[in-house]
GROMACS .gro file of C-alpha atoms in nm:
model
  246
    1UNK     CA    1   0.266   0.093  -1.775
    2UNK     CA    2   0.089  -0.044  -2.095
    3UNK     CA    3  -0.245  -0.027  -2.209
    4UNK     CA    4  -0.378  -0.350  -1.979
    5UNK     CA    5  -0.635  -0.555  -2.069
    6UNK     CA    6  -0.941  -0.640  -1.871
    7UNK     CA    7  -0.958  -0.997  -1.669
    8UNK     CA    8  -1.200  -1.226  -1.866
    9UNK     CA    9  -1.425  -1.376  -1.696
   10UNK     CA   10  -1.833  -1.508  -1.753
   11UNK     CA   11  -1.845  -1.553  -1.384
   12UNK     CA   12  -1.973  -1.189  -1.357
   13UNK     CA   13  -1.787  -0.910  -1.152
   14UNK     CA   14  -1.574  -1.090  -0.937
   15UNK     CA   15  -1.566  -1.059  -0.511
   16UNK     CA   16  -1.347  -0.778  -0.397
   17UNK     CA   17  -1.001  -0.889  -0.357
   18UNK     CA   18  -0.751  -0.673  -0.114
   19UNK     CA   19  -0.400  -0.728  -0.150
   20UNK     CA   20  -0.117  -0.551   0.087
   21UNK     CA   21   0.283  -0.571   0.039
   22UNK     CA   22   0.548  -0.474   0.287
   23UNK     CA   23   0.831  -0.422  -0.016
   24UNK     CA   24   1.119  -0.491   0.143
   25UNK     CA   25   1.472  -0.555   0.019
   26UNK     CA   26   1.604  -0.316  -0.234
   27UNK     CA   27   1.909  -0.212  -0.036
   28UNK     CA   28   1.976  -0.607   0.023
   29UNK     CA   29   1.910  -0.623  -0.363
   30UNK     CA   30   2.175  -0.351  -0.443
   31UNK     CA   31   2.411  -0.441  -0.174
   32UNK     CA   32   2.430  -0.829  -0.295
   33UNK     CA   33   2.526  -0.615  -0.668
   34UNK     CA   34   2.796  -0.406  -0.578
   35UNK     CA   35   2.540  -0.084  -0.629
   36UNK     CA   36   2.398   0.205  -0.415
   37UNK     CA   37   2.101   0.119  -0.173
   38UNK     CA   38   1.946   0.430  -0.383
   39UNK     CA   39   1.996   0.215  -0.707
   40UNK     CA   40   1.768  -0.057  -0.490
   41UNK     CA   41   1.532   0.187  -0.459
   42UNK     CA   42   1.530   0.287  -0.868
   43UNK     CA   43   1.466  -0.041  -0.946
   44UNK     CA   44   1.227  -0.110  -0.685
   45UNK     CA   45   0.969   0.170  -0.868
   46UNK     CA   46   0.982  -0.017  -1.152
   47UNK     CA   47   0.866  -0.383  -0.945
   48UNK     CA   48   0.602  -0.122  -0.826
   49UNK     CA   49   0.469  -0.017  -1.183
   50UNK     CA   50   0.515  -0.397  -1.305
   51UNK     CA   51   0.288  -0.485  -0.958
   52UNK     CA   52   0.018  -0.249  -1.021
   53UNK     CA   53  -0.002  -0.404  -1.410
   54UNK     CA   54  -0.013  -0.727  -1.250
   55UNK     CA   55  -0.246  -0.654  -1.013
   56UNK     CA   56  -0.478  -0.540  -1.289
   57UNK     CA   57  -0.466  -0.874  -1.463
   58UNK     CA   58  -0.539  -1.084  -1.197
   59UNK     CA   59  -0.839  -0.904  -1.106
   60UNK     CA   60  -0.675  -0.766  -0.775
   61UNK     CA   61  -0.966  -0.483  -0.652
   62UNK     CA   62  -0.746  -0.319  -0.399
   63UNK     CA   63  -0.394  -0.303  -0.365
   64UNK     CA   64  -0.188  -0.137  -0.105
   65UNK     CA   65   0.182  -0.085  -0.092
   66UNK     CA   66   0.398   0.037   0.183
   67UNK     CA   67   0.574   0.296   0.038
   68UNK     CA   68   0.765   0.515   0.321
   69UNK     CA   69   0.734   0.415   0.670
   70UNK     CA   70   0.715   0.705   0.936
   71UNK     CA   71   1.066   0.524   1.054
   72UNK     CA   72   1.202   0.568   0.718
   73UNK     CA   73   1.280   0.936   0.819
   74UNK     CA   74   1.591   0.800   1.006
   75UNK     CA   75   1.757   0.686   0.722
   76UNK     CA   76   2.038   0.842   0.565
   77UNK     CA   77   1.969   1.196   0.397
   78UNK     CA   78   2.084   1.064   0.057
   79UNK     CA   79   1.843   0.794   0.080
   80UNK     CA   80   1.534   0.947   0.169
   81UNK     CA   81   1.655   1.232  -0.071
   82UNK     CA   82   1.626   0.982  -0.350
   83UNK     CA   83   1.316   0.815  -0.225
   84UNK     CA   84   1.134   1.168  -0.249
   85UNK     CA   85   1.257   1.231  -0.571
   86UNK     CA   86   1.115   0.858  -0.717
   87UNK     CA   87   0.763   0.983  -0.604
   88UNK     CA   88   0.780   1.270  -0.767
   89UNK     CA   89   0.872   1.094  -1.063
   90UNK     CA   90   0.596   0.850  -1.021
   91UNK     CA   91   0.347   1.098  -0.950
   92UNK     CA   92   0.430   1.301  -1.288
   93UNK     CA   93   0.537   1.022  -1.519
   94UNK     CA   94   0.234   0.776  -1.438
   95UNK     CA   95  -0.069   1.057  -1.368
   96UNK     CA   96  -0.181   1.024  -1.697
   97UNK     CA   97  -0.140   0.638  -1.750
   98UNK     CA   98  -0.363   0.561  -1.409
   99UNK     CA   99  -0.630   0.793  -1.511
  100UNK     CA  100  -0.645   0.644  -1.848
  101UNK     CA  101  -0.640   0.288  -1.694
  102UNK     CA  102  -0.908   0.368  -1.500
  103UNK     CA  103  -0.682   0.338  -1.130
  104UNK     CA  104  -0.781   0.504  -0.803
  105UNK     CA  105  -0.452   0.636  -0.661
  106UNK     CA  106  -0.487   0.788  -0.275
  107UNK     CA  107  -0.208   0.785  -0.029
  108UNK     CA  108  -0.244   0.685   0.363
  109UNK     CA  109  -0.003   0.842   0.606
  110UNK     CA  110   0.040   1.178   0.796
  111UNK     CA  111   0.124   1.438   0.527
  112UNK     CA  112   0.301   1.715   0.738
  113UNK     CA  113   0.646   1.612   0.693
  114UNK     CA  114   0.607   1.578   0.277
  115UNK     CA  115   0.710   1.951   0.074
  116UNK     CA  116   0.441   2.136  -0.078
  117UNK     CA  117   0.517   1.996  -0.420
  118UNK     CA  118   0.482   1.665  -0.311
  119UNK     CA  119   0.180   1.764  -0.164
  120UNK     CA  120   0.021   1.915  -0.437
  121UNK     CA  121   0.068   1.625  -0.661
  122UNK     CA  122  -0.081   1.362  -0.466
  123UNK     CA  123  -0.363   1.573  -0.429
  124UNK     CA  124  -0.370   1.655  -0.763
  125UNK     CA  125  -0.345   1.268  -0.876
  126UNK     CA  126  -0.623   1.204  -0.584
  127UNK     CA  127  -0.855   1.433  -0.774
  128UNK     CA  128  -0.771   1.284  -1.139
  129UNK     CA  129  -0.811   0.945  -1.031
  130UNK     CA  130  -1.102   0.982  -0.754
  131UNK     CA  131  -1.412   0.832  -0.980
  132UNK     CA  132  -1.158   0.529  -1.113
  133UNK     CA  133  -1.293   0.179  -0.994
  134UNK     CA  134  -1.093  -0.082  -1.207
  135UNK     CA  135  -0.823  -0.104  -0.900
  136UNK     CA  136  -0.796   0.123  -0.605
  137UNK     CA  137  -0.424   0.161  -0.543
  138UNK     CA  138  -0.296   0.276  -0.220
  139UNK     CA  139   0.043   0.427  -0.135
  140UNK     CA  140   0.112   0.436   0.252
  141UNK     CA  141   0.378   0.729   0.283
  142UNK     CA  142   0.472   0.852   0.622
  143UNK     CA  143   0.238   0.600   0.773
  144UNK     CA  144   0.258   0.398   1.127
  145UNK     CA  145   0.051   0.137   1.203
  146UNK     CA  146   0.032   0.269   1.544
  147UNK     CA  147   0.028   0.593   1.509
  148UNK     CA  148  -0.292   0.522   1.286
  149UNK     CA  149  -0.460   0.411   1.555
  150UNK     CA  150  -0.402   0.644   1.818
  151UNK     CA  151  -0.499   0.914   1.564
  152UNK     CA  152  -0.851   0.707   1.528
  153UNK     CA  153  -0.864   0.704   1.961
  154UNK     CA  154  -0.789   1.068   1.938
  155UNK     CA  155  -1.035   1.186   1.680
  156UNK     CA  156  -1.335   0.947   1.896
  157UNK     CA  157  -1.204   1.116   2.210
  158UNK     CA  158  -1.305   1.449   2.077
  159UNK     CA  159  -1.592   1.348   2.000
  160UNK     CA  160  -1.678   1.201   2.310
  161UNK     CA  161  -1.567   1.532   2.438
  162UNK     CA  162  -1.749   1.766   2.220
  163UNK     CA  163  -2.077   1.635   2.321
  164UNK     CA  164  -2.141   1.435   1.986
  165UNK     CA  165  -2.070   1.058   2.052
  166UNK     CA  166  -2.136   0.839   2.375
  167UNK     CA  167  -1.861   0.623   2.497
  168UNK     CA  168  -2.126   0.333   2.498
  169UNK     CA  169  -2.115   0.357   2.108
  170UNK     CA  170  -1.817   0.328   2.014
  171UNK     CA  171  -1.711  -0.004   1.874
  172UNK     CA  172  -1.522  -0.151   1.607
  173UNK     CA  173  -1.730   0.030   1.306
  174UNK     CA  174  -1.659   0.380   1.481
  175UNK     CA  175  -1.305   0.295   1.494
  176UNK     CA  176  -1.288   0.220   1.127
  177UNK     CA  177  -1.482   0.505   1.056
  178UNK     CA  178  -1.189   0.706   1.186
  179UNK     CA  179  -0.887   0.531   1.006
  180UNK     CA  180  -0.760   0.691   0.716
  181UNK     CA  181  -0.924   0.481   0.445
  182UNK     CA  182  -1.244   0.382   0.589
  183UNK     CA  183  -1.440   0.271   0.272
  184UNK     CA  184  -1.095   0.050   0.190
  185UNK     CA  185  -1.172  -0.309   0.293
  186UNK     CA  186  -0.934  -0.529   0.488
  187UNK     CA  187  -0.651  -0.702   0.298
  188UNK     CA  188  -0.745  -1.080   0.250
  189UNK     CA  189  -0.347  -1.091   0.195
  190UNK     CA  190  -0.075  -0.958   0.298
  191UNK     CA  191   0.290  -1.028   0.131
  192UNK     CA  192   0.650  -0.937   0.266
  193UNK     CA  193   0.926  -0.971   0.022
  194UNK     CA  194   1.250  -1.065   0.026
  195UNK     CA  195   1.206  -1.353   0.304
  196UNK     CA  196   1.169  -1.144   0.589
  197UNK     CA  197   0.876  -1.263   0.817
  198UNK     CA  198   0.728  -0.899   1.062
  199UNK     CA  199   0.452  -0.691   0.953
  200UNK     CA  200   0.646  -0.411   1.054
  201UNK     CA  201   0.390  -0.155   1.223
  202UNK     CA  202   0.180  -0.181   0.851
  203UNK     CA  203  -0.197  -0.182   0.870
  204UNK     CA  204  -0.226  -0.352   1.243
  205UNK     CA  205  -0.586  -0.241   1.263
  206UNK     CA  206  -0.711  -0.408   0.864
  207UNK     CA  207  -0.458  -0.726   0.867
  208UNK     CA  208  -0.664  -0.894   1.165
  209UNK     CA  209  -0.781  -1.157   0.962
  210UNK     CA  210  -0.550  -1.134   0.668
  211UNK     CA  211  -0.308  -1.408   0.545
  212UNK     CA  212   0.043  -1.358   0.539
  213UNK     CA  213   0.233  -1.469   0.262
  214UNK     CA  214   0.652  -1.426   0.325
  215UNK     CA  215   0.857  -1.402  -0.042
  216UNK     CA  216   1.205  -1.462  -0.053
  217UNK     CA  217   1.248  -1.279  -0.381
  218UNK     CA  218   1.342  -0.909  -0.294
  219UNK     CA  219   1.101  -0.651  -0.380
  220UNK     CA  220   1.323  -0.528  -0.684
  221UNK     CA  221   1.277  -0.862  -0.859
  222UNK     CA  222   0.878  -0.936  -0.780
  223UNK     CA  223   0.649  -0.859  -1.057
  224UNK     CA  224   0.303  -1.030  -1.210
  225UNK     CA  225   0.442  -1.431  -1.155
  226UNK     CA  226   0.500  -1.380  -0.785
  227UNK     CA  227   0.255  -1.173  -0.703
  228UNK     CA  228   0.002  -1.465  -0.887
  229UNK     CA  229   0.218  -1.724  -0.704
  230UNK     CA  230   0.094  -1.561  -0.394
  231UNK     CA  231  -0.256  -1.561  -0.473
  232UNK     CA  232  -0.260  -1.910  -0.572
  233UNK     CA  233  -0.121  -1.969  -0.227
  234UNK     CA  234  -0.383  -1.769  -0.072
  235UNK     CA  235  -0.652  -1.917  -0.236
  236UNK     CA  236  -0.540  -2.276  -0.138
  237UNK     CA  237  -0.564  -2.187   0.275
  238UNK     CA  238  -0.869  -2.245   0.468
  239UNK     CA  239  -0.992  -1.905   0.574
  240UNK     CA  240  -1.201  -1.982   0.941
  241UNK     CA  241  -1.231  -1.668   1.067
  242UNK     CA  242  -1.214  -1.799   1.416
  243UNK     CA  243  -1.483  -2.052   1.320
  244UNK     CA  244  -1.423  -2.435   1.298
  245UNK     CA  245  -1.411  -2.569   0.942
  246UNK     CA  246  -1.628  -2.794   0.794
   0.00000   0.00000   0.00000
């Protein structure tokens, strides 16, 4: 990840712009080349570090990736093996290059299941990146869209139980308040690589009003151009909101 330079624009700062990816396809990627599914995933961290310098350049303010999938577990022990050991190697090599760069790096997910080395380098990259506003980059590790939510119902119902909310007040800004990101703002978009067309238990509570963009390229292969072809897509829909358009 290169020095990248700022977006020019005399427009001013430019509206907050939320992009989330489902990267899928690196086994299908490695499979179709004769290689290792883990060889899929070696070259999928590099679409991720070519993504984030993307992201930069087209003046993408939030960008979250699904990284590991609290279903991921189930996969073969060599896999997720290698999959652990490409975070570390993420975490270390690139620590210095987001600080510098002036990226917010946090991770979403339940954290119980990670080792305590993992562990203390995300929080350790949290900490150095924390005050960085130039892109906030999320990582969702370990992470259910479900399970999300019914860790937001559980944290309200103690609440309720402890004496300090009222069931009357609880609404959609007290659930939010109780996700794992609440300052993050909803993805406008959400992409899926490699032409699969789910959302796959990612972000069911933010994506309510998102557009979904399907890929066909696997997630090895996308970088800056189809990650701007996306956006231009976006930007040519008619976002309603549930309202009729004009």
């Amino acid at each position: 990840m290169s020095h990248i330079p700022a977006p020019q624009s005399d427009d001013g700062p430019p509206d907050p712009l939320h992009v989330a990816i489902i990267m899928d396809g690196n086994g299908r990627w490695a499979r179709s080349r004769g290689l290792a599914r883990t060889e899929g995933h070696r070259k999928g961290a590099e679409a991720v570090r070519a993504t984030v310098t993307g992201a930069v350049r087209l003046g993408v303010s939030h960008l979250t990736l699904f990284g590991f999938s609290s279903e991921n577990w189930r996969r073969p022990i060599e896999e997720v093996s290698t999959l652990m050991g490409l975070l570390r190697v993420y975490l270390r090599r690139d620590m210095n290059e987001l600080e510098r760069e002036g990226i917010r790096l946090r991770v979403i997910g339940e954290r119980d299941r990670f080792s305590a080395d993992i562990l203390r380098l995300i929080e350790e990259a949290e900490r150095r990146t924390g005050a960085n506003t130039r892109l906030n980059l999320t990582i969702a590790l370990n992470y259910g869209g479900r399970a999300e939510i019914v860790r937001a119902a559980r944290h309200l119902a103690e609440a309720v139980q402890s004496g300090h909310l009222s069931p009357d007040s609880i609404d959609e800004a007290q659930v939010c308040a109780a996700l794992y990101a609440p300052d993050m703002p909803d993805p406008d978009v959400l992409i899926r690589t490699s032409g699969e067309q789910r959302i796959s238990n990612f972000l069911l509570w933010q994506i309510a009003y998102a557009e979904l963009v399907f890929v066909d390229a696997p997630w090895p292969e996308f970088g800056e151009a189809h990650l701007a072809a996306a956006l231009d897509e976006f930007r040519a829909r008619d976002r309603r909101f549930g309202a009729v358009s004009g």
